[in-house]
């Protein structure tokens, strides 16, 4: 994202351009698959499935379905929202990733 601002302290009207680069989020290795982590955190009450945007979006047999977002289109193992939610709990100290190892 490029942010442009005009310096109003001088009459020259110099535009200052600053680039803001998003840093790629680093994820702590979990030691188990994401679906198992989801089930553990769901059982402890640390995480619950999101409300689906379209409640009628039920999984069809053989179709990719995410149990966290409750939508079709991807499996839970590839769910970016779940990865971010788990990492958020780790960052906040509410989940200890070393306790997730089996």
PDB file of C-alpha atoms in Angstrom:
ATOM      1  CA  UNK A   1       0.000   0.000   0.000  1.00  0.00           C
ATOM      2  CA  UNK A   2       1.331   3.442  -0.852  1.00  0.00           C
ATOM      3  CA  UNK A   3       0.381   6.354   1.347  1.00  0.00           C
ATOM      4  CA  UNK A   4       0.607   9.871  -0.031  1.00  0.00           C
ATOM      5  CA  UNK A   5       0.461  12.943   2.160  1.00  0.00           C
ATOM      6  CA  UNK A   6       0.964  16.598   1.372  1.00  0.00           C
ATOM      7  CA  UNK A   7       3.261  18.574   3.623  1.00  0.00           C
ATOM      8  CA  UNK A   8       1.154  21.597   4.634  1.00  0.00           C
ATOM      9  CA  UNK A   9       3.952  23.264   6.625  1.00  0.00           C
ATOM     10  CA  UNK A  10       5.517  24.635   3.482  1.00  0.00           C
ATOM     11  CA  UNK A  11       3.916  26.071   0.391  1.00  0.00           C
ATOM     12  CA  UNK A  12       5.798  23.816  -1.973  1.00  0.00           C
ATOM     13  CA  UNK A  13       3.219  21.017  -1.641  1.00  0.00           C
ATOM     14  CA  UNK A  14       5.760  18.251  -1.625  1.00  0.00           C
ATOM     15  CA  UNK A  15       4.170  14.837  -1.768  1.00  0.00           C
ATOM     16  CA  UNK A  16       5.780  12.354   0.522  1.00  0.00           C
ATOM     17  CA  UNK A  17       5.326   8.763  -0.519  1.00  0.00           C
ATOM     18  CA  UNK A  18       5.902   5.954   1.912  1.00  0.00           C
ATOM     19  CA  UNK A  19       5.605   2.296   1.118  1.00  0.00           C
ATOM     20  CA  UNK A  20       4.156   0.054   3.757  1.00  0.00           C
ATOM     21  CA  UNK A  21       4.968  -3.589   3.302  1.00  0.00           C
ATOM     22  CA  UNK A  22       2.914  -6.173   5.107  1.00  0.00           C
ATOM     23  CA  UNK A  23       5.105  -8.638   6.894  1.00  0.00           C
ATOM     24  CA  UNK A  24       4.252 -12.252   6.253  1.00  0.00           C
ATOM     25  CA  UNK A  25       2.900 -13.828   9.427  1.00  0.00           C
ATOM     26  CA  UNK A  26       5.038 -16.550  10.904  1.00  0.00           C
ATOM     27  CA  UNK A  27       3.269 -19.594  12.269  1.00  0.00           C
ATOM     28  CA  UNK A  28       4.556 -21.718  15.139  1.00  0.00           C
ATOM     29  CA  UNK A  29       4.910 -25.407  14.194  1.00  0.00           C
ATOM     30  CA  UNK A  30       2.072 -27.280  15.877  1.00  0.00           C
ATOM     31  CA  UNK A  31       3.341 -30.848  15.857  1.00  0.00           C
ATOM     32  CA  UNK A  32       0.006 -32.193  14.606  1.00  0.00           C
ATOM     33  CA  UNK A  33      -2.428 -31.531  11.808  1.00  0.00           C
ATOM     34  CA  UNK A  34      -4.653 -28.469  11.917  1.00  0.00           C
ATOM     35  CA  UNK A  35      -7.888 -30.457  12.139  1.00  0.00           C
ATOM     36  CA  UNK A  36      -6.715 -32.196  15.327  1.00  0.00           C
ATOM     37  CA  UNK A  37      -5.672 -28.833  16.796  1.00  0.00           C
ATOM     38  CA  UNK A  38      -9.128 -27.476  15.978  1.00  0.00           C
ATOM     39  CA  UNK A  39     -10.842 -30.393  17.762  1.00  0.00           C
ATOM     40  CA  UNK A  40      -8.646 -29.942  20.865  1.00  0.00           C
ATOM     41  CA  UNK A  41      -9.281 -26.192  21.042  1.00  0.00           C
ATOM     42  CA  UNK A  42     -12.982 -26.694  20.379  1.00  0.00           C
ATOM     43  CA  UNK A  43     -13.212 -29.260  23.212  1.00  0.00           C
ATOM     44  CA  UNK A  44     -11.456 -26.904  25.660  1.00  0.00           C
ATOM     45  CA  UNK A  45     -13.680 -23.995  24.637  1.00  0.00           C
ATOM     46  CA  UNK A  46     -10.766 -21.953  23.283  1.00  0.00           C
ATOM     47  CA  UNK A  47     -12.140 -21.975  19.750  1.00  0.00           C
ATOM     48  CA  UNK A  48     -15.518 -22.567  18.167  1.00  0.00           C
ATOM     49  CA  UNK A  49     -16.630 -22.862  14.549  1.00  0.00           C
ATOM     50  CA  UNK A  50     -17.463 -19.613  12.813  1.00  0.00           C
ATOM     51  CA  UNK A  51     -21.034 -18.889  11.809  1.00  0.00           C
ATOM     52  CA  UNK A  52     -21.352 -19.649   8.101  1.00  0.00           C
ATOM     53  CA  UNK A  53     -22.321 -16.732   5.882  1.00  0.00           C
ATOM     54  CA  UNK A  54     -24.736 -18.990   4.069  1.00  0.00           C
ATOM     55  CA  UNK A  55     -26.349 -21.449   6.523  1.00  0.00           C
ATOM     56  CA  UNK A  56     -27.610 -23.679   3.712  1.00  0.00           C
ATOM     57  CA  UNK A  57     -24.032 -24.304   2.548  1.00  0.00           C
ATOM     58  CA  UNK A  58     -23.933 -27.930   3.666  1.00  0.00           C
ATOM     59  CA  UNK A  59     -21.135 -30.298   2.797  1.00  0.00           C
ATOM     60  CA  UNK A  60     -21.852 -32.607  -0.074  1.00  0.00           C
ATOM     61  CA  UNK A  61     -20.375 -36.071  -0.115  1.00  0.00           C
ATOM     62  CA  UNK A  62     -16.860 -35.874  -1.511  1.00  0.00           C
ATOM     63  CA  UNK A  63     -16.852 -32.078  -1.590  1.00  0.00           C
ATOM     64  CA  UNK A  64     -14.177 -30.043   0.191  1.00  0.00           C
ATOM     65  CA  UNK A  65     -15.619 -28.835   3.499  1.00  0.00           C
ATOM     66  CA  UNK A  66     -14.107 -26.726   6.271  1.00  0.00           C
ATOM     67  CA  UNK A  67     -15.400 -27.624   9.739  1.00  0.00           C
ATOM     68  CA  UNK A  68     -14.110 -24.336  11.191  1.00  0.00           C
ATOM     69  CA  UNK A  69     -15.719 -21.935   8.726  1.00  0.00           C
ATOM     70  CA  UNK A  70     -18.536 -24.398   7.978  1.00  0.00           C
ATOM     71  CA  UNK A  71     -18.319 -23.818   4.254  1.00  0.00           C
ATOM     72  CA  UNK A  72     -17.462 -25.803   1.174  1.00  0.00           C
ATOM     73  CA  UNK A  73     -14.523 -24.891  -1.015  1.00  0.00           C
ATOM     74  CA  UNK A  74     -11.561 -26.004   1.072  1.00  0.00           C
ATOM     75  CA  UNK A  75     -10.637 -28.585   3.676  1.00  0.00           C
ATOM     76  CA  UNK A  76      -9.918 -27.480   7.238  1.00  0.00           C
ATOM     77  CA  UNK A  77      -6.214 -28.292   6.730  1.00  0.00           C
ATOM     78  CA  UNK A  78      -5.973 -25.447   4.211  1.00  0.00           C
ATOM     79  CA  UNK A  79      -8.033 -22.932   6.207  1.00  0.00           C
ATOM     80  CA  UNK A  80      -6.144 -19.658   6.540  1.00  0.00           C
ATOM     81  CA  UNK A  81      -8.711 -18.284   8.987  1.00  0.00           C
ATOM     82  CA  UNK A  82      -8.150 -21.233  11.327  1.00  0.00           C
ATOM     83  CA  UNK A  83      -4.361 -20.960  11.055  1.00  0.00           C
ATOM     84  CA  UNK A  84      -4.600 -17.292  11.985  1.00  0.00           C
ATOM     85  CA  UNK A  85      -7.014 -17.977  14.864  1.00  0.00           C
ATOM     86  CA  UNK A  86      -4.738 -20.663  16.332  1.00  0.00           C
ATOM     87  CA  UNK A  87      -1.678 -18.433  15.952  1.00  0.00           C
ATOM     88  CA  UNK A  88      -3.573 -15.566  17.616  1.00  0.00           C
ATOM     89  CA  UNK A  89      -4.245 -17.787  20.657  1.00  0.00           C
ATOM     90  CA  UNK A  90      -0.573 -18.779  20.741  1.00  0.00           C
ATOM     91  CA  UNK A  91       0.516 -15.126  20.493  1.00  0.00           C
ATOM     92  CA  UNK A  92      -1.896 -14.157  23.302  1.00  0.00           C
ATOM     93  CA  UNK A  93      -0.591 -16.976  25.506  1.00  0.00           C
ATOM     94  CA  UNK A  94      -3.956 -18.720  25.792  1.00  0.00           C
ATOM     95  CA  UNK A  95      -2.694 -21.790  23.922  1.00  0.00           C
ATOM     96  CA  UNK A  96       0.656 -23.464  24.531  1.00  0.00           C
ATOM     97  CA  UNK A  97       1.798 -25.106  21.278  1.00  0.00           C
ATOM     98  CA  UNK A  98       4.046 -27.523  23.183  1.00  0.00           C
ATOM     99  CA  UNK A  99       0.933 -28.992  24.840  1.00  0.00           C
ATOM    100  CA  UNK A 100      -0.580 -29.758  21.432  1.00  0.00           C
ATOM    101  CA  UNK A 101       1.995 -32.443  20.614  1.00  0.00           C
ATOM    102  CA  UNK A 102       0.657 -35.963  20.918  1.00  0.00           C
TER     103      UNK A 102
END
